[in-house]
Amino acid sequence: MNISQAAEATNLPSKTIRYYEDIGLISPDRGANGYRSFSDTHIHQLTFLARARALGFSVEDCRSLLALWEDRDRASADVRNIAQKHLTAIEAKIVDLSAMRDTLGNLVKTCAGDDRPDCPILKSLSSSD
Protein backbone atom coordinates (compact mmCIF):
# COMPACT_ATOMS: atom_id res chain seq x y z
CA MET A 1 0.00 0.00 0.00
CA ASN A 2 1.18 3.55 -0.66
CA ILE A 3 1.70 6.31 1.90
CA SER A 4 -1.77 7.82 1.54
CA GLN A 5 -3.35 4.40 2.10
CA ALA A 6 -1.05 3.83 5.08
CA ALA A 7 -2.02 7.23 6.47
CA GLU A 8 -5.69 6.38 6.14
CA ALA A 9 -5.23 2.93 7.69
CA THR A 10 -3.35 4.30 10.71
CA ASN A 11 -5.02 7.71 11.13
CA LEU A 12 -1.58 9.32 10.91
CA PRO A 13 -0.73 12.21 8.61
CA SER A 14 1.56 11.33 5.71
CA LYS A 15 3.99 13.93 7.06
CA THR A 16 4.24 12.01 10.36
CA ILE A 17 4.85 8.75 8.53
CA ARG A 18 7.63 10.40 6.51
CA TYR A 19 9.11 11.77 9.74
CA TYR A 20 9.06 8.33 11.35
CA GLU A 21 10.90 7.03 8.31
CA ASP A 22 13.41 9.90 8.39
CA ILE A 23 14.32 9.17 12.01
CA GLY A 24 14.50 5.43 11.44
CA LEU A 25 11.44 4.26 13.36
CA ILE A 26 10.06 2.51 10.29
CA SER A 27 11.62 1.43 7.01
CA PRO A 28 9.01 0.98 4.30
CA ASP A 29 10.00 -0.85 1.16
CA ARG A 30 10.75 1.16 -1.97
CA GLY A 31 9.58 0.19 -5.42
CA ALA A 32 11.64 0.61 -8.58
CA ASN A 33 9.86 3.93 -9.04
CA GLY A 34 11.10 5.08 -5.58
CA TYR A 35 7.63 5.13 -4.04
CA ARG A 36 7.16 3.83 -0.54
CA SER A 37 5.36 0.55 -0.13
CA PHE A 38 3.85 -0.32 3.24
CA SER A 39 3.21 -3.91 4.27
CA ASP A 40 0.88 -5.13 6.99
CA THR A 41 3.90 -5.19 9.32
CA HIS A 42 4.56 -1.51 8.62
CA ILE A 43 0.91 -0.70 9.32
CA HIS A 44 1.14 -2.55 12.65
CA GLN A 45 4.31 -0.61 13.51
CA LEU A 46 2.70 2.71 12.62
CA THR A 47 -0.43 1.88 14.62
CA PHE A 48 1.75 0.90 17.56
CA LEU A 49 3.66 4.19 17.30
CA ALA A 50 0.45 6.21 17.04
CA ARG A 51 -0.90 4.60 20.20
CA ALA A 52 2.37 5.07 22.09
CA ARG A 53 2.60 8.72 21.05
CA ALA A 54 -1.05 9.25 22.06
CA LEU A 55 -0.03 8.10 25.54
CA GLY A 56 2.69 10.74 25.51
CA PHE A 57 5.73 8.50 25.12
CA SER A 58 8.74 10.31 23.68
CA VAL A 59 10.11 9.34 20.28
CA GLU A 60 13.04 7.62 21.97
CA ASP A 61 10.71 5.72 24.30
CA CYS A 62 8.71 4.72 21.23
CA ARG A 63 11.89 3.49 19.58
CA SER A 64 12.67 1.35 22.63
CA LEU A 65 9.10 0.09 22.98
CA LEU A 66 8.90 -0.78 19.29
CA ALA A 67 12.16 -2.72 19.54
CA LEU A 68 10.85 -4.57 22.59
CA TRP A 69 7.52 -5.26 20.86
CA GLU A 70 9.38 -6.81 17.93
CA ASP A 71 11.67 -8.83 20.23
CA ARG A 72 9.86 -12.04 21.17
CA ASP A 73 12.56 -12.78 23.77
CA ARG A 74 12.00 -9.49 25.58
CA ALA A 75 11.62 -9.21 29.31
CA SER A 76 8.36 -7.58 30.30
CA ALA A 77 10.33 -5.84 33.05
CA ASP A 78 12.07 -3.77 30.38
CA VAL A 79 8.71 -2.62 29.01
CA ARG A 80 7.40 -1.95 32.48
CA ASN A 81 10.45 0.17 33.38
CA ILE A 82 9.89 2.46 30.38
CA ALA A 83 6.19 2.77 31.17
CA GLN A 84 6.84 3.36 34.89
CA LYS A 85 9.31 6.18 34.16
CA HIS A 86 6.77 7.79 31.86
CA LEU A 87 3.99 7.39 34.44
CA THR A 88 6.19 8.99 37.10
CA ALA A 89 6.85 11.94 34.78
CA ILE A 90 3.11 12.31 34.08
CA GLU A 91 2.32 12.27 37.79
CA ALA A 92 4.93 15.00 38.40
CA LYS A 93 3.37 17.10 35.63
CA ILE A 94 -0.06 16.63 37.20
CA VAL A 95 1.26 17.92 40.52
CA ASP A 96 2.84 20.93 38.78
CA LEU A 97 -0.30 21.64 36.76
CA SER A 98 -2.49 21.39 39.87
CA ALA A 99 -0.30 23.92 41.64
CA MET A 100 -0.44 26.21 38.61
CA ARG A 101 -4.24 25.87 38.47
CA ASP A 102 -4.58 26.68 42.16
CA THR A 103 -2.31 29.72 41.93
CA LEU A 104 -3.95 31.07 38.82
CA GLY A 105 -7.42 30.35 40.22
CA ASN A 106 -6.62 32.39 43.34
CA LEU A 107 -5.26 35.24 41.23
CA VAL A 108 -8.38 35.27 39.04
CA LYS A 109 -10.60 35.32 42.15
CA THR A 110 -8.73 38.30 43.61
CA CYS A 111 -8.87 40.32 40.39
CA ALA A 112 -11.90 42.60 40.31
CA GLY A 113 -12.06 42.44 36.53
CA ASP A 114 -13.44 45.95 36.30
CA ASP A 115 -12.32 49.23 34.73
CA ARG A 116 -9.75 49.99 37.42
CA PRO A 117 -6.08 49.47 36.55
CA ASP A 118 -5.25 47.55 39.74
CA CYS A 119 -4.75 43.88 38.92
CA PRO A 120 -3.29 41.28 41.29
CA ILE A 121 -2.56 39.01 38.33
CA LEU A 122 -0.19 41.55 36.74
CA LYS A 123 1.25 42.44 40.15
CA SER A 124 2.01 38.77 40.82
CA LEU A 125 3.65 38.33 37.41
CA SER A 126 5.84 41.38 37.85
CA SER A 127 6.79 40.64 41.46
CA SER A 128 10.33 39.44 42.11
CA ASP A 129 9.37 37.77 45.38
PDB file of C-alpha atoms in Angstrom:
ATOM      1  CA  MET A   1       0.000   0.000   0.000  1.00  0.00           C
ATOM      2  CA  ASN A   2       1.175   3.553  -0.664  1.00  0.00           C
ATOM      3  CA  ILE A   3       1.700   6.305   1.896  1.00  0.00           C
ATOM      4  CA  SER A   4      -1.771   7.818   1.538  1.00  0.00           C
ATOM      5  CA  GLN A   5      -3.347   4.404   2.103  1.00  0.00           C
ATOM      6  CA  ALA A   6      -1.045   3.832   5.083  1.00  0.00           C
ATOM      7  CA  ALA A   7      -2.021   7.232   6.468  1.00  0.00           C
ATOM      8  CA  GLU A   8      -5.693   6.378   6.142  1.00  0.00           C
ATOM      9  CA  ALA A   9      -5.229   2.933   7.693  1.00  0.00           C
ATOM     10  CA  THR A  10      -3.347   4.300  10.710  1.00  0.00           C
ATOM     11  CA  ASN A  11      -5.017   7.713  11.125  1.00  0.00           C
ATOM     12  CA  LEU A  12      -1.583   9.316  10.912  1.00  0.00           C
ATOM     13  CA  PRO A  13      -0.730  12.206   8.606  1.00  0.00           C
ATOM     14  CA  SER A  14       1.564  11.331   5.709  1.00  0.00           C
ATOM     15  CA  LYS A  15       3.988  13.925   7.059  1.00  0.00           C
ATOM     16  CA  THR A  16       4.238  12.011  10.364  1.00  0.00           C
ATOM     17  CA  ILE A  17       4.851   8.751   8.526  1.00  0.00           C
ATOM     18  CA  ARG A  18       7.630  10.398   6.508  1.00  0.00           C
ATOM     19  CA  TYR A  19       9.105  11.774   9.742  1.00  0.00           C
ATOM     20  CA  TYR A  20       9.063   8.328  11.354  1.00  0.00           C
ATOM     21  CA  GLU A  21      10.898   7.029   8.307  1.00  0.00           C
ATOM     22  CA  ASP A  22      13.413   9.905   8.385  1.00  0.00           C
ATOM     23  CA  ILE A  23      14.320   9.175  12.007  1.00  0.00           C
ATOM     24  CA  GLY A  24      14.504   5.431  11.437  1.00  0.00           C
ATOM     25  CA  LEU A  25      11.438   4.261  13.363  1.00  0.00           C
ATOM     26  CA  ILE A  26      10.062   2.509  10.289  1.00  0.00           C
ATOM     27  CA  SER A  27      11.615   1.429   7.014  1.00  0.00           C
ATOM     28  CA  PRO A  28       9.014   0.977   4.295  1.00  0.00           C
ATOM     29  CA  ASP A  29       9.997  -0.851   1.158  1.00  0.00           C
ATOM     30  CA  ARG A  30      10.748   1.160  -1.968  1.00  0.00           C
ATOM     31  CA  GLY A  31       9.578   0.188  -5.419  1.00  0.00           C
ATOM     32  CA  ALA A  32      11.643   0.608  -8.585  1.00  0.00           C
ATOM     33  CA  ASN A  33       9.865   3.934  -9.038  1.00  0.00           C
ATOM     34  CA  GLY A  34      11.096   5.081  -5.582  1.00  0.00           C
ATOM     35  CA  TYR A  35       7.629   5.126  -4.042  1.00  0.00           C
ATOM     36  CA  ARG A  36       7.163   3.833  -0.536  1.00  0.00           C
ATOM     37  CA  SER A  37       5.359   0.551  -0.132  1.00  0.00           C
ATOM     38  CA  PHE A  38       3.853  -0.320   3.240  1.00  0.00           C
ATOM     39  CA  SER A  39       3.215  -3.910   4.270  1.00  0.00           C
ATOM     40  CA  ASP A  40       0.880  -5.129   6.987  1.00  0.00           C
ATOM     41  CA  THR A  41       3.899  -5.193   9.321  1.00  0.00           C
ATOM     42  CA  HIS A  42       4.560  -1.512   8.624  1.00  0.00           C
ATOM     43  CA  ILE A  43       0.907  -0.704   9.319  1.00  0.00           C
ATOM     44  CA  HIS A  44       1.142  -2.552  12.647  1.00  0.00           C
ATOM     45  CA  GLN A  45       4.310  -0.614  13.513  1.00  0.00           C
ATOM     46  CA  LEU A  46       2.695   2.709  12.615  1.00  0.00           C
ATOM     47  CA  THR A  47      -0.431   1.882  14.616  1.00  0.00           C
ATOM     48  CA  PHE A  48       1.748   0.905  17.556  1.00  0.00           C
ATOM     49  CA  LEU A  49       3.664   4.193  17.296  1.00  0.00           C
ATOM     50  CA  ALA A  50       0.448   6.212  17.039  1.00  0.00           C
ATOM     51  CA  ARG A  51      -0.901   4.604  20.201  1.00  0.00           C
ATOM     52  CA  ALA A  52       2.367   5.071  22.085  1.00  0.00           C
ATOM     53  CA  ARG A  53       2.598   8.723  21.045  1.00  0.00           C
ATOM     54  CA  ALA A  54      -1.049   9.246  22.061  1.00  0.00           C
ATOM     55  CA  LEU A  55      -0.027   8.096  25.540  1.00  0.00           C
ATOM     56  CA  GLY A  56       2.693  10.739  25.511  1.00  0.00           C
ATOM     57  CA  PHE A  57       5.733   8.504  25.120  1.00  0.00           C
ATOM     58  CA  SER A  58       8.742  10.313  23.677  1.00  0.00           C
ATOM     59  CA  VAL A  59      10.108   9.344  20.280  1.00  0.00           C
ATOM     60  CA  GLU A  60      13.038   7.621  21.970  1.00  0.00           C
ATOM     61  CA  ASP A  61      10.712   5.719  24.301  1.00  0.00           C
ATOM     62  CA  CYS A  62       8.708   4.716  21.230  1.00  0.00           C
ATOM     63  CA  ARG A  63      11.893   3.494  19.576  1.00  0.00           C
ATOM     64  CA  SER A  64      12.666   1.350  22.631  1.00  0.00           C
ATOM     65  CA  LEU A  65       9.098   0.093  22.980  1.00  0.00           C
ATOM     66  CA  LEU A  66       8.902  -0.784  19.294  1.00  0.00           C
ATOM     67  CA  ALA A  67      12.161  -2.721  19.538  1.00  0.00           C
ATOM     68  CA  LEU A  68      10.847  -4.568  22.588  1.00  0.00           C
ATOM     69  CA  TRP A  69       7.521  -5.255  20.859  1.00  0.00           C
ATOM     70  CA  GLU A  70       9.375  -6.810  17.934  1.00  0.00           C
ATOM     71  CA  ASP A  71      11.674  -8.831  20.230  1.00  0.00           C
ATOM     72  CA  ARG A  72       9.855 -12.036  21.174  1.00  0.00           C
ATOM     73  CA  ASP A  73      12.560 -12.783  23.769  1.00  0.00           C
ATOM     74  CA  ARG A  74      11.998  -9.494  25.582  1.00  0.00           C
ATOM     75  CA  ALA A  75      11.616  -9.209  29.310  1.00  0.00           C
ATOM     76  CA  SER A  76       8.362  -7.583  30.301  1.00  0.00           C
ATOM     77  CA  ALA A  77      10.330  -5.838  33.053  1.00  0.00           C
ATOM     78  CA  ASP A  78      12.068  -3.767  30.378  1.00  0.00           C
ATOM     79  CA  VAL A  79       8.714  -2.622  29.006  1.00  0.00           C
ATOM     80  CA  ARG A  80       7.396  -1.949  32.481  1.00  0.00           C
ATOM     81  CA  ASN A  81      10.447   0.166  33.379  1.00  0.00           C
ATOM     82  CA  ILE A  82       9.889   2.455  30.382  1.00  0.00           C
ATOM     83  CA  ALA A  83       6.188   2.773  31.168  1.00  0.00           C
ATOM     84  CA  GLN A  84       6.843   3.362  34.886  1.00  0.00           C
ATOM     85  CA  LYS A  85       9.312   6.175  34.158  1.00  0.00           C
ATOM     86  CA  HIS A  86       6.772   7.787  31.856  1.00  0.00           C
ATOM     87  CA  LEU A  87       3.994   7.388  34.436  1.00  0.00           C
ATOM     88  CA  THR A  88       6.192   8.994  37.102  1.00  0.00           C
ATOM     89  CA  ALA A  89       6.852  11.945  34.775  1.00  0.00           C
ATOM     90  CA  ILE A  90       3.113  12.306  34.080  1.00  0.00           C
ATOM     91  CA  GLU A  91       2.320  12.272  37.792  1.00  0.00           C
ATOM     92  CA  ALA A  92       4.926  14.997  38.401  1.00  0.00           C
ATOM     93  CA  LYS A  93       3.370  17.096  35.626  1.00  0.00           C
ATOM     94  CA  ILE A  94      -0.063  16.635  37.198  1.00  0.00           C
ATOM     95  CA  VAL A  95       1.264  17.923  40.520  1.00  0.00           C
ATOM     96  CA  ASP A  96       2.840  20.925  38.778  1.00  0.00           C
ATOM     97  CA  LEU A  97      -0.302  21.639  36.759  1.00  0.00           C
ATOM     98  CA  SER A  98      -2.486  21.386  39.868  1.00  0.00           C
ATOM     99  CA  ALA A  99      -0.299  23.920  41.635  1.00  0.00           C
ATOM    100  CA  MET A 100      -0.443  26.207  38.605  1.00  0.00           C
ATOM    101  CA  ARG A 101      -4.240  25.870  38.468  1.00  0.00           C
ATOM    102  CA  ASP A 102      -4.583  26.683  42.157  1.00  0.00           C
ATOM    103  CA  THR A 103      -2.307  29.719  41.932  1.00  0.00           C
ATOM    104  CA  LEU A 104      -3.951  31.072  38.816  1.00  0.00           C
ATOM    105  CA  GLY A 105      -7.418  30.351  40.217  1.00  0.00           C
ATOM    106  CA  ASN A 106      -6.623  32.390  43.336  1.00  0.00           C
ATOM    107  CA  LEU A 107      -5.265  35.242  41.225  1.00  0.00           C
ATOM    108  CA  VAL A 108      -8.377  35.274  39.043  1.00  0.00           C
ATOM    109  CA  LYS A 109     -10.600  35.324  42.151  1.00  0.00           C
ATOM    110  CA  THR A 110      -8.728  38.298  43.607  1.00  0.00           C
ATOM    111  CA  CYS A 111      -8.869  40.321  40.388  1.00  0.00           C
ATOM    112  CA  ALA A 112     -11.897  42.602  40.307  1.00  0.00           C
ATOM    113  CA  GLY A 113     -12.059  42.440  36.532  1.00  0.00           C
ATOM    114  CA  ASP A 114     -13.443  45.950  36.304  1.00  0.00           C
ATOM    115  CA  ASP A 115     -12.323  49.230  34.732  1.00  0.00           C
ATOM    116  CA  ARG A 116      -9.751  49.987  37.423  1.00  0.00           C
ATOM    117  CA  PRO A 117      -6.079  49.468  36.552  1.00  0.00           C
ATOM    118  CA  ASP A 118      -5.246  47.551  39.742  1.00  0.00           C
ATOM    119  CA  CYS A 119      -4.746  43.879  38.919  1.00  0.00           C
ATOM    120  CA  PRO A 120      -3.290  41.280  41.290  1.00  0.00           C
ATOM    121  CA  ILE A 121      -2.559  39.005  38.329  1.00  0.00           C
ATOM    122  CA  LEU A 122      -0.192  41.550  36.744  1.00  0.00           C
ATOM    123  CA  LYS A 123       1.252  42.438  40.147  1.00  0.00           C
ATOM    124  CA  SER A 124       2.015  38.771  40.821  1.00  0.00           C
ATOM    125  CA  LEU A 125       3.651  38.329  37.414  1.00  0.00           C
ATOM    126  CA  SER A 126       5.837  41.382  37.855  1.00  0.00           C
ATOM    127  CA  SER A 127       6.792  40.635  41.456  1.00  0.00           C
ATOM    128  CA  SER A 128      10.333  39.436  42.107  1.00  0.00           C
ATOM    129  CA  ASP A 129       9.374  37.765  45.383  1.00  0.00           C
TER     130      ASP A 129
END
